[in-house]
PDB file of C-alpha atoms in Angstrom:
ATOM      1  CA  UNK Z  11      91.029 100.359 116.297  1.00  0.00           C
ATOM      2  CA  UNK Z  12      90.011 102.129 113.352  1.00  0.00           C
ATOM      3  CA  UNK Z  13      86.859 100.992 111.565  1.00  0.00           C
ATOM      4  CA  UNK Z  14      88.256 100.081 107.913  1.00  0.00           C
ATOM      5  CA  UNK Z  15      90.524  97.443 110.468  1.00  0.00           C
ATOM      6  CA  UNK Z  16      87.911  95.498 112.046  1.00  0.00           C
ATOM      7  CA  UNK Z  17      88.337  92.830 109.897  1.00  0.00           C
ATOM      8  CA  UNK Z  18      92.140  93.198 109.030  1.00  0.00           C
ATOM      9  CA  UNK Z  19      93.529  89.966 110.707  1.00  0.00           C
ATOM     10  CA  UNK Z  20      91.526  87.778 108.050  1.00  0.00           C
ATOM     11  CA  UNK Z  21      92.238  89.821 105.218  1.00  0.00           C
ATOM     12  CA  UNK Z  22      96.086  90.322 105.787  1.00  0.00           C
ATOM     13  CA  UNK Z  23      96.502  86.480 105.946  1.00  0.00           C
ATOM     14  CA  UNK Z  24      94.147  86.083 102.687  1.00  0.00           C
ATOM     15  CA  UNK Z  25      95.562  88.872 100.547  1.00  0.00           C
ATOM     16  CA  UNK Z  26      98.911  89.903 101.526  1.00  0.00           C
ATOM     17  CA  UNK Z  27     102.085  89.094 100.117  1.00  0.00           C
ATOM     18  CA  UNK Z  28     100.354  87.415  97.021  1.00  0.00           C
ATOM     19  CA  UNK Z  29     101.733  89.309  94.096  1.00  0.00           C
ATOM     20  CA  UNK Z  30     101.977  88.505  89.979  1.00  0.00           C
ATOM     21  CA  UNK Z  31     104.841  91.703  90.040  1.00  0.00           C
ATOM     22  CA  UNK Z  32     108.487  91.979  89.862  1.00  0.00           C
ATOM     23  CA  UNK Z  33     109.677  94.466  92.316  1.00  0.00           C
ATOM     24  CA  UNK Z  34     112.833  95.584  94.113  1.00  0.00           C
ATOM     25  CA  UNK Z  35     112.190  97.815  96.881  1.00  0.00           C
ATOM     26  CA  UNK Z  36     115.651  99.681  98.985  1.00  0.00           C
ATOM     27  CA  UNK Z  37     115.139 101.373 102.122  1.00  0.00           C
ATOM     28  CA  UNK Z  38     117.552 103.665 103.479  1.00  0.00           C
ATOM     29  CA  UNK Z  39     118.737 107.201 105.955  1.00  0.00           C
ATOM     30  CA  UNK Z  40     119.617 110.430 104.062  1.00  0.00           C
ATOM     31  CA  UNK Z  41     120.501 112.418 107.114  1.00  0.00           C
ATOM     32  CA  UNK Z  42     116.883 113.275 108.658  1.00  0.00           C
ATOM     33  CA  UNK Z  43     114.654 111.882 105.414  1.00  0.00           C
ATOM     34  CA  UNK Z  44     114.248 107.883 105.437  1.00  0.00           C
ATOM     35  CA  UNK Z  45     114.410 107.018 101.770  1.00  0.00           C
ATOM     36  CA  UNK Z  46     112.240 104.406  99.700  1.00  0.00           C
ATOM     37  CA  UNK Z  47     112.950 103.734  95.845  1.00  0.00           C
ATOM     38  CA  UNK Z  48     110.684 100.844  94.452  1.00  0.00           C
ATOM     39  CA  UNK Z  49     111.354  99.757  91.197  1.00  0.00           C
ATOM     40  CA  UNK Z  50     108.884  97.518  88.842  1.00  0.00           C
ATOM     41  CA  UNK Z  51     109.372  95.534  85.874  1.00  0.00           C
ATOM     42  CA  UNK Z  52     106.327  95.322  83.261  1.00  0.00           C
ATOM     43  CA  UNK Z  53     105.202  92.103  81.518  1.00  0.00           C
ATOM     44  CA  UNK Z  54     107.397  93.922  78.562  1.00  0.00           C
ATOM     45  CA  UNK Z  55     110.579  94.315  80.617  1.00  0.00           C
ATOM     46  CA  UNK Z  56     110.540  97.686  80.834  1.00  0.00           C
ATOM     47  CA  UNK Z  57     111.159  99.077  84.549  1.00  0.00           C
ATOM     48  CA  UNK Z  58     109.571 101.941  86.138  1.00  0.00           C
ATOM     49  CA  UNK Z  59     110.680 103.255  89.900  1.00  0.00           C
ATOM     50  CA  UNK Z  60     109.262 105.708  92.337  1.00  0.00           C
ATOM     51  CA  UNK Z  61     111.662 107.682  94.783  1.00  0.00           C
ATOM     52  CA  UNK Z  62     109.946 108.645  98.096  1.00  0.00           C
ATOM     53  CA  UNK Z  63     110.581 109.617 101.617  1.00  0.00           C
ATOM     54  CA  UNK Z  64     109.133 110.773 104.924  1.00  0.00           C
ATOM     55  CA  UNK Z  65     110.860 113.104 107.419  1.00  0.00           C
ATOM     56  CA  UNK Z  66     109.728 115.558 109.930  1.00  0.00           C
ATOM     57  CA  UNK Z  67     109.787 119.120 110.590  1.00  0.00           C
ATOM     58  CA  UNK Z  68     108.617 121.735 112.748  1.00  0.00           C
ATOM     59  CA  UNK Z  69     106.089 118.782 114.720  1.00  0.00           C
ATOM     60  CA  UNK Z  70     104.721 118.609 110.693  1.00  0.00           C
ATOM     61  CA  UNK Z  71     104.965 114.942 109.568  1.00  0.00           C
ATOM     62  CA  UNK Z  72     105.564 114.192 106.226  1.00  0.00           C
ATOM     63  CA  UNK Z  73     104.511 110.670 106.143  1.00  0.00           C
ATOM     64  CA  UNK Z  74     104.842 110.276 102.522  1.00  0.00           C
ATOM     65  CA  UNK Z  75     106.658 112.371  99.571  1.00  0.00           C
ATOM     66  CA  UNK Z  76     106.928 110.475  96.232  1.00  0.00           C
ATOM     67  CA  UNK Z  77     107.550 111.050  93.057  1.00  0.00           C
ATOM     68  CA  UNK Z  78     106.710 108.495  90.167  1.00  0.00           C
ATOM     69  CA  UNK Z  79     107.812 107.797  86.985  1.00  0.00           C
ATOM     70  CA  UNK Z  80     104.615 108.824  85.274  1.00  0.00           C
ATOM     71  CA  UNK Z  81     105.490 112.153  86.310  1.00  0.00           C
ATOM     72  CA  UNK Z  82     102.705 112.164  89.140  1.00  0.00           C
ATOM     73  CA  UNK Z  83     103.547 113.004  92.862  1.00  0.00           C
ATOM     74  CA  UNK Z  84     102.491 112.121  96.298  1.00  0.00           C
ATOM     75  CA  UNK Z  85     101.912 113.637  99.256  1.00  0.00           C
ATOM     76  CA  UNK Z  86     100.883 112.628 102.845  1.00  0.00           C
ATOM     77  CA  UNK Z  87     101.523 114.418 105.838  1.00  0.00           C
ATOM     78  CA  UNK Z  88     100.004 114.499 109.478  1.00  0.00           C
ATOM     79  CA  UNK Z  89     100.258 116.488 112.410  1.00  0.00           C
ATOM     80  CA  UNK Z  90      99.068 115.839 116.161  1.00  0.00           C
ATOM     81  CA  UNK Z  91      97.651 118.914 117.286  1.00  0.00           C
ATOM     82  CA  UNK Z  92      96.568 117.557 120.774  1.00  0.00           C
ATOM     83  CA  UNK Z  93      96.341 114.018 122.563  1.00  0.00           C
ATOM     84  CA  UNK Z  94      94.481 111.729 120.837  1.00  0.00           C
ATOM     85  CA  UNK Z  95      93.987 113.806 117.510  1.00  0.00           C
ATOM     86  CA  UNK Z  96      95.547 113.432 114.483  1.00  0.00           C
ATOM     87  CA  UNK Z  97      95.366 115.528 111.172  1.00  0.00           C
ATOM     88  CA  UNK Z  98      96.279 114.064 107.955  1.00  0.00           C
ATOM     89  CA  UNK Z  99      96.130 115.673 104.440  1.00  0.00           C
ATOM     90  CA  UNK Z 100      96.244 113.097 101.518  1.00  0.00           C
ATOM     91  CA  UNK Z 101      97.297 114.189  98.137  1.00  0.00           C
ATOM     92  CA  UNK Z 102      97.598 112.190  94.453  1.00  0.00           C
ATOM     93  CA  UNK Z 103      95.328 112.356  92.137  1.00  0.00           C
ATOM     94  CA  UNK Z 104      92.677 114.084  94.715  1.00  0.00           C
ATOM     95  CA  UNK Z 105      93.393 115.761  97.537  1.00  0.00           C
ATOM     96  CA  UNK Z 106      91.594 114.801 101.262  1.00  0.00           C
ATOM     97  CA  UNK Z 107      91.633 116.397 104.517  1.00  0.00           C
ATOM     98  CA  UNK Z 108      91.104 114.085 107.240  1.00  0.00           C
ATOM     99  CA  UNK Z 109      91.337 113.730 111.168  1.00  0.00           C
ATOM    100  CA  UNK Z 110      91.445 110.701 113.563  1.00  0.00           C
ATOM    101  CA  UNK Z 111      90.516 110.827 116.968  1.00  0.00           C
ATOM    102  CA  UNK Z 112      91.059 108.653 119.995  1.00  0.00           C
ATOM    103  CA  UNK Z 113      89.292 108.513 123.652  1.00  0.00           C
ATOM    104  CA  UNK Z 114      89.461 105.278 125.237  1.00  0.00           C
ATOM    105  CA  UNK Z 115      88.286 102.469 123.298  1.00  0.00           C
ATOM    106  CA  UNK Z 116      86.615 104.877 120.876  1.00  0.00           C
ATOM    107  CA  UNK Z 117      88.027 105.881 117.149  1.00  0.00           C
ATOM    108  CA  UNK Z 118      86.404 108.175 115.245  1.00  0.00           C
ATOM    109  CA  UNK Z 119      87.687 109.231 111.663  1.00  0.00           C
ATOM    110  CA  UNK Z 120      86.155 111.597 108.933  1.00  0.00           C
ATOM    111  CA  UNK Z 121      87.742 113.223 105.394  1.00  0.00           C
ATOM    112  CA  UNK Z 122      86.967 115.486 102.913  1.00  0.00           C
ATOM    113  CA  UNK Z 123      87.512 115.716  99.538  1.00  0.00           C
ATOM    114  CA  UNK Z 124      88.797 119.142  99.057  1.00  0.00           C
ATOM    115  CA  UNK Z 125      89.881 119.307  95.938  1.00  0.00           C
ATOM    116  CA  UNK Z 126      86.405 118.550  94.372  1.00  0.00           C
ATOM    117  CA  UNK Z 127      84.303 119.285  97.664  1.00  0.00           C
ATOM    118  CA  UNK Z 128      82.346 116.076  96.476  1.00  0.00           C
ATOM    119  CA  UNK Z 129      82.645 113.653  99.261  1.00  0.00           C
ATOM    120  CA  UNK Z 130      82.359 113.543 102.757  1.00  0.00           C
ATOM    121  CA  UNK Z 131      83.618 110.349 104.948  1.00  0.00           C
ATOM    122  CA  UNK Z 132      82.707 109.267 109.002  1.00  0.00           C
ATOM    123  CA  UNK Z 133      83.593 106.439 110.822  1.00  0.00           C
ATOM    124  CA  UNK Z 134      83.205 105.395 114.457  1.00  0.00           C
ATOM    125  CA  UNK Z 135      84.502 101.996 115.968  1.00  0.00           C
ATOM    126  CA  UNK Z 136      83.892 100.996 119.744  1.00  0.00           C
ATOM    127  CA  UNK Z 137      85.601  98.544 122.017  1.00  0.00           C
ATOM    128  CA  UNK Z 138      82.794  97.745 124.264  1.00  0.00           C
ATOM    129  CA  UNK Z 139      84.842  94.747 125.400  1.00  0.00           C
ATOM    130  CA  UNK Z 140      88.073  93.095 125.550  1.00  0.00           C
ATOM    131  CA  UNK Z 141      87.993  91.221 122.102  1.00  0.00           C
ATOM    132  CA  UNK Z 142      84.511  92.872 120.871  1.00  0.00           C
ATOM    133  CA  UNK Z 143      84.342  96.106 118.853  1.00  0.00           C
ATOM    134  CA  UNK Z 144      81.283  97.765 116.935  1.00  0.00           C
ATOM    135  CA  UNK Z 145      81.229 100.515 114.628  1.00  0.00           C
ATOM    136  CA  UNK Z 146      80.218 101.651 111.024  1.00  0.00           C
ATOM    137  CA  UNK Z 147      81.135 104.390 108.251  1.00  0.00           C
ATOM    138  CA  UNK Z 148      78.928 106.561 106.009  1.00  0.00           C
ATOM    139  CA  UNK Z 149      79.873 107.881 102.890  1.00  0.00           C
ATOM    140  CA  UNK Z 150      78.168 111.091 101.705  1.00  0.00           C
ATOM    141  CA  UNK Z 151      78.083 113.138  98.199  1.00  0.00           C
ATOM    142  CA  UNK Z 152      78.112 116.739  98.944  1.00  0.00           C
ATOM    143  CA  UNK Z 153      77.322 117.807  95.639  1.00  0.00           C
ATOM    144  CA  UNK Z 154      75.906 116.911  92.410  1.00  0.00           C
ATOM    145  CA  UNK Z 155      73.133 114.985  91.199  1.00  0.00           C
ATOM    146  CA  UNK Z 156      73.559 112.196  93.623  1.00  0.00           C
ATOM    147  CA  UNK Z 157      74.173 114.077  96.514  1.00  0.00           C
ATOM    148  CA  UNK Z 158      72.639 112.156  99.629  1.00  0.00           C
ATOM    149  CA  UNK Z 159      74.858 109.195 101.249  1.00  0.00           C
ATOM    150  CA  UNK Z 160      76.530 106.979  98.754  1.00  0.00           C
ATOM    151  CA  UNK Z 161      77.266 103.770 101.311  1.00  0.00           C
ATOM    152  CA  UNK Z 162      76.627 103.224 104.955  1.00  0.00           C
ATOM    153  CA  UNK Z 163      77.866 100.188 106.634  1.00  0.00           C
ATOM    154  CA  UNK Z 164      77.907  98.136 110.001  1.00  0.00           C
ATOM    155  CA  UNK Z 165      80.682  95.608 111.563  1.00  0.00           C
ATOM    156  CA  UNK Z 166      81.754  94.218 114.431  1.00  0.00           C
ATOM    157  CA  UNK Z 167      84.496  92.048 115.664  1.00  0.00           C
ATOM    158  CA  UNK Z 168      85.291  89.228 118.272  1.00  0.00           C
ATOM    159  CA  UNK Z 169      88.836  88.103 119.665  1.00  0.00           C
ATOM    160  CA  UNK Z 170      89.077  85.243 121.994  1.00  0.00           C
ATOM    161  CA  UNK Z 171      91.951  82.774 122.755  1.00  0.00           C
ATOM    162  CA  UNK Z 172      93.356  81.866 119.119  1.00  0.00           C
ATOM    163  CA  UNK Z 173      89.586  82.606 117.562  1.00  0.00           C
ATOM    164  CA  UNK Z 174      88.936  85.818 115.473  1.00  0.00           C
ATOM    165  CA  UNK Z 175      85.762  86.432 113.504  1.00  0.00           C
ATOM    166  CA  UNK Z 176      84.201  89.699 111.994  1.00  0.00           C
ATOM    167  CA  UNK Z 177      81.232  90.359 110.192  1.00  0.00           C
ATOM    168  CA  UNK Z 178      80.864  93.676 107.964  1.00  0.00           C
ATOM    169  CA  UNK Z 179      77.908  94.413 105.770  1.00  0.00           C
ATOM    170  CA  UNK Z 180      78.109  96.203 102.264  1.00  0.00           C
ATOM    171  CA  UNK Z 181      76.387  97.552  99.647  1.00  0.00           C
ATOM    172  CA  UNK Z 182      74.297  99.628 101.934  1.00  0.00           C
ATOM    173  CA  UNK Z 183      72.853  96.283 104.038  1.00  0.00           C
ATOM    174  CA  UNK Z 184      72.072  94.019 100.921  1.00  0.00           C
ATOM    175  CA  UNK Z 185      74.977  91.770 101.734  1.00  0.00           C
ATOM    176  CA  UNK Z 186      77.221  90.692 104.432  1.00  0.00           C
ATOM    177  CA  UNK Z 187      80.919  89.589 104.259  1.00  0.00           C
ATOM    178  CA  UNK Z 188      82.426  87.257 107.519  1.00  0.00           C
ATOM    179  CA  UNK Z 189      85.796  86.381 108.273  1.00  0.00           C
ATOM    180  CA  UNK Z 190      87.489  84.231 110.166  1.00  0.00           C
ATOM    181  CA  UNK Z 191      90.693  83.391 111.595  1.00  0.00           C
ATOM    182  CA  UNK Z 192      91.642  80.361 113.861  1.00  0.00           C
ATOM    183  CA  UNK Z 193      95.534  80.215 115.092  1.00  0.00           C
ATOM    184  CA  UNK Z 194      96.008  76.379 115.322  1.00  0.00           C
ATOM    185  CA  UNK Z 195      99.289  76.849 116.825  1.00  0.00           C
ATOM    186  CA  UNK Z 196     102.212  79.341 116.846  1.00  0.00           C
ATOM    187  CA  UNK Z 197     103.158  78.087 113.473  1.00  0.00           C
ATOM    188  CA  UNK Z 198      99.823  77.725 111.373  1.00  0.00           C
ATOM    189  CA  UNK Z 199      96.903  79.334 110.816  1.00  0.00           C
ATOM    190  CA  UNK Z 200      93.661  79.104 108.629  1.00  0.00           C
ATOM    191  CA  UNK Z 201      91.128  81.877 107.131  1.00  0.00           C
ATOM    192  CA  UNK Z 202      88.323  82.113 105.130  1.00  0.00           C
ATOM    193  CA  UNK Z 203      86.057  85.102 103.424  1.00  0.00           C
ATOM    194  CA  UNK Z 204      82.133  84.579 102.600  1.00  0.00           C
ATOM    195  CA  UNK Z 205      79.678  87.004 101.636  1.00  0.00           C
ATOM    196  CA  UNK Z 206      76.438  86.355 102.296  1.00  0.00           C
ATOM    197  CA  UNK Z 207      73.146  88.166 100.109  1.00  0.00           C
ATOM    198  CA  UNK Z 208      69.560  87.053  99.579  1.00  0.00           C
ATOM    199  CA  UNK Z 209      70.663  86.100  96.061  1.00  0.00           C
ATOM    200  CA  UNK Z 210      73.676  83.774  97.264  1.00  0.00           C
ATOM    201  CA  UNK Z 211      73.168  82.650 101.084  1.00  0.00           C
ATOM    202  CA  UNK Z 212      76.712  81.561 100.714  1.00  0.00           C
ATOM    203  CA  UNK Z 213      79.571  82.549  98.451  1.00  0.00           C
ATOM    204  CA  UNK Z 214      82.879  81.165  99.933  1.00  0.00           C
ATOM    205  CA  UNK Z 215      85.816  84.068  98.232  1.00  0.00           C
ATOM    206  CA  UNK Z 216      88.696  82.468  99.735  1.00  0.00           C
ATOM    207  CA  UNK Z 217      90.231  79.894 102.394  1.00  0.00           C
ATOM    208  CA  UNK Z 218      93.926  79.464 103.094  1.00  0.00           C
ATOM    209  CA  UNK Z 219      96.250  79.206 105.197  1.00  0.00           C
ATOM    210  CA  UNK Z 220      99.911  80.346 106.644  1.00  0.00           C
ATOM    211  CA  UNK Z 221     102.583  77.955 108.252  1.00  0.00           C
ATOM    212  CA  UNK Z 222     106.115  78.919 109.714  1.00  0.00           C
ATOM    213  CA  UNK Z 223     107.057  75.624 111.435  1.00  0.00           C
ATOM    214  CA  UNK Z 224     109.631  74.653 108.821  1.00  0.00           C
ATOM    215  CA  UNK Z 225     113.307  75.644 109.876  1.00  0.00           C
ATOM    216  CA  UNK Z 226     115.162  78.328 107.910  1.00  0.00           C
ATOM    217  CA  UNK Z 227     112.284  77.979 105.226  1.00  0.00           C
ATOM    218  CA  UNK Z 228     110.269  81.146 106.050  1.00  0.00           C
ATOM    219  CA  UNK Z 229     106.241  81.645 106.394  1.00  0.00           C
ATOM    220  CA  UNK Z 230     104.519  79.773 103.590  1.00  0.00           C
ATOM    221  CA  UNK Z 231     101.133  80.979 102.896  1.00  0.00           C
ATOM    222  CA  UNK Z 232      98.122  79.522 100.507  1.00  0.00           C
ATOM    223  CA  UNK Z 233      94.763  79.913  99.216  1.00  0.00           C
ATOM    224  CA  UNK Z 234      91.964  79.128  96.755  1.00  0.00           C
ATOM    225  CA  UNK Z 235      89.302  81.436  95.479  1.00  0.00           C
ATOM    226  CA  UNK Z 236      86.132  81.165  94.222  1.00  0.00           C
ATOM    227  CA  UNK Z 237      87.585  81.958  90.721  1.00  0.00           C
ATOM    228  CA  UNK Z 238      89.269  78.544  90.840  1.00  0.00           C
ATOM    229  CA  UNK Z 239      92.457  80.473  91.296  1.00  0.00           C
ATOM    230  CA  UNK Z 240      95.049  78.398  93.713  1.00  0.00           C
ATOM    231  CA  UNK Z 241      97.714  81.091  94.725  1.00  0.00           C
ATOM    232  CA  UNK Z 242     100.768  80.365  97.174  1.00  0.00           C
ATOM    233  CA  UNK Z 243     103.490  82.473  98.443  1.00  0.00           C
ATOM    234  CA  UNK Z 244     106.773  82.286 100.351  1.00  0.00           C
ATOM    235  CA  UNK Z 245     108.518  84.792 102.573  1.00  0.00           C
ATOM    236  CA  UNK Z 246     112.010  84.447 104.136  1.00  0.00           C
ATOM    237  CA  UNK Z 247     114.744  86.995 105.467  1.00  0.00           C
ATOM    238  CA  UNK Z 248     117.530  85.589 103.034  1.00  0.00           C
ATOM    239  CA  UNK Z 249     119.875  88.007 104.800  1.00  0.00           C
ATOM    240  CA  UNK Z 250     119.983  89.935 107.746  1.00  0.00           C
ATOM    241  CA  UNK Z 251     117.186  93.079 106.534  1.00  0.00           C
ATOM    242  CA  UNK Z 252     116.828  91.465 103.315  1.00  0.00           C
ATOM    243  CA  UNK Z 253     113.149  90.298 102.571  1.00  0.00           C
ATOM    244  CA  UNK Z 254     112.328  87.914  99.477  1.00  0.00           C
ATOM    245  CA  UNK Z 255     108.699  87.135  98.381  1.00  0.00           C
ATOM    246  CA  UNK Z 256     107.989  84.787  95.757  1.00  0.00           C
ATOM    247  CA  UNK Z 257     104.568  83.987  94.867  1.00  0.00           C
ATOM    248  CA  UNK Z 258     102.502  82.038  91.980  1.00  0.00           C
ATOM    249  CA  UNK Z 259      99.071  81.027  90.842  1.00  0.00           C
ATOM    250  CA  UNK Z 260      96.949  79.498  88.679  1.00  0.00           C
ATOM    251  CA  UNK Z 261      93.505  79.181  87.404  1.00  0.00           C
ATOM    252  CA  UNK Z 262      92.183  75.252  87.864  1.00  0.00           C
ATOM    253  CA  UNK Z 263      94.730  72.996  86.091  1.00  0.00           C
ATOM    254  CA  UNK Z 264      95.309  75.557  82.898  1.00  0.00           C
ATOM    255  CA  UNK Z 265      98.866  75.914  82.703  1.00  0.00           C
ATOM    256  CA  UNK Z 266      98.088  78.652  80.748  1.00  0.00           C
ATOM    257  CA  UNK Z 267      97.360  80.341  83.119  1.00  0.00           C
ATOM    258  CA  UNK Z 268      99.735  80.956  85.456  1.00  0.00           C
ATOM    259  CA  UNK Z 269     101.164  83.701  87.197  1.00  0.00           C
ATOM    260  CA  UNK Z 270     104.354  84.475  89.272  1.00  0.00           C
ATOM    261  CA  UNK Z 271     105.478  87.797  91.198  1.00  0.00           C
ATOM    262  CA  UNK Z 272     108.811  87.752  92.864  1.00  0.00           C
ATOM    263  CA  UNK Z 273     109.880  90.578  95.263  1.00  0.00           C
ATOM    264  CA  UNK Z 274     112.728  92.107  96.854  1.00  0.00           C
ATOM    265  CA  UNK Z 275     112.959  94.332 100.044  1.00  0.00           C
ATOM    266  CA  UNK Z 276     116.228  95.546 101.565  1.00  0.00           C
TER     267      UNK Z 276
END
C-alpha cells in the first residue's frame, strides 16, 4: 500500500461516482493499443472529447497517451526495471520523474519535478500488521525563495472484520482528518470524514452511505456535507459492459440549487 491510499476505502465511498457532468466514455482494442475517447458536454452544450490509449512496447509501458481538445497532450509511461521497482514519468502541464518501490510490507515512492527542478516528493508506508499500516510523505522546494519542505505529514490505518478507520494529519501537524468505514453487511455500508484542529475540535465534512441489496437496481450511494449539500448517486450495468451513473445534489432545500451529472461508460 502506497501512502496517498491509506485512507482510500473512506474516501472512494464518500467521493466517487458523484458527478454534476455529462459524459460518454467508449473503451475499445485497436490491434495492440486499448483505446479510450471521453466526450463532455458544457453547461452551454457544447462537447469537448479526449482520444487516449495505452499499449506496450519494448517492456516500455505507456500507461497513458492522450490528446485533448484544448490542444494539450498527455503522457504517462512506466517501466519495471527489476522486482519490486517501478519507474514512471508523468507528463501534462509539468513533467515528473518518479519511482515506486516494494519489499515486503514496505512502499516507498519519491518524484521529481523535472521540468522546473522545483519540487521534490517521498513517501514511505509500513504494514507492521495485518490490518495496521504507518507511514508519511514530505514535500520539499528545491529552489526558490521558499526552498525548505513545503508539507510533511503522518497516517496510519486499521482493518479489522467489517471496521476500517484512518487518521492522516495535514497542514504540516496543525490538523488531523479521520475516516471511517463500517460494512454493515454485504449490501450496505456507512462513512464519514472529520477534521480535527485546535480551532474546530470537530468539523464533520461528510457521512453517507452505499447500498446494493435492491435487485436489478444497482449500488445506490448518498451523502451530506458540511456545506449543507445532500448529493446521491446511482450505478447499474444497463447492459452487459455498459455502465450508467446518474447523480444529483442540492444545497439545503434551494431548488435553485441543484445539480445533476449523468454518465456513460461502454
Amino acid at each position: 500500500m502506497k501512502f496517498g491510499d491509506i485512507s482510500k476505502p473512506t474516501k472512494d465511498l464518500l467521493t466517487e461516482d458523484y458527478t454534476s457532468a455529462v459524459t460518454l466514455k467508449c473503451k475499445g482494442k485497436a490491434g495492440p493499443f486499448d483505446v479510450t475517447v471521453e466526450t463532455l458536454r458544457s453547461p452551454a452544450g457544447t462537447l469537448s472529447s479526449k482520444v487516449g490509449g495505452k499499449f506496450a512496447y519494448a517492456g516500455l509501458n505507456f500507461d497513458k497517451v492522450q490528446a485533448t481538445a484544448d490542444g494539450s497532450h498527455v503522457l504517462e509511461t512506466s517501466l519495471v526495471p527489476c522486482t519490486g521497482c517501478k519507474l514512471t514519468f508523468k507528463a501534462n502541464k509539468g513533467a515528473d520523474l518518479g519511482v515506486e518501490y516494494t519489499k515486503g510490507a514496505i512502499t516507498t515512492t519519491g518524484s521529481l519535478d523535472v521540468l522546473g527542478m522545483s519540487k521534490l516528493y517521498t513517501s514511505t508506508c509500513i504494514g507492521v500488521k495485518p490490518g495496521i499500516n504507518v507511514g508519511g510523505d514530505l514535500s520539499y522546494n528545491i529552489s526558490g525563495d521558499k526552498a525548505g519542505p513545503s508539507s510533511y505529514n503522518l497516517g496510519a490505518s486499521y482493518a479489522h472484520g467489517p471496521l476500517f478507520a484512518s487518521v492522516t494529519s495535514a497542514s504540516k501537524f496543525s490538523e488531523f482528518n479521520v475516516g471511517l468505514l463500517y460494512k454493515y453487511n454485504a449490501d450496505l455500508s456507512l462513512a464519514s470524514s472529520t477534521t480535527h484542529s485546535s480551532a474546530k475540535k470537530v468539523d464533520l465534512l461528510a457521512f453517507g452511505g452505499s447500498y446494493s441489496g435492491f435487485a436489478n437496481v444497482g449500488v445506490i450511494k448518498a451523502k451530506i456535507g458540511s456545506d449543507g449539500v445532500t448529493s446521491a448517486c446511482l450505478v447499474k450495468e444497463i447492459y452487459p459492459k455498459v455502465n450508467l451513473t446518474a447523480s444529483g445534489s442540492i444545497k439545503g432545500k434551494d431548488i435553485g440549487t441543484f445539480k445533476y451529472g449523468l454518465g456513460v461508460t461502454m
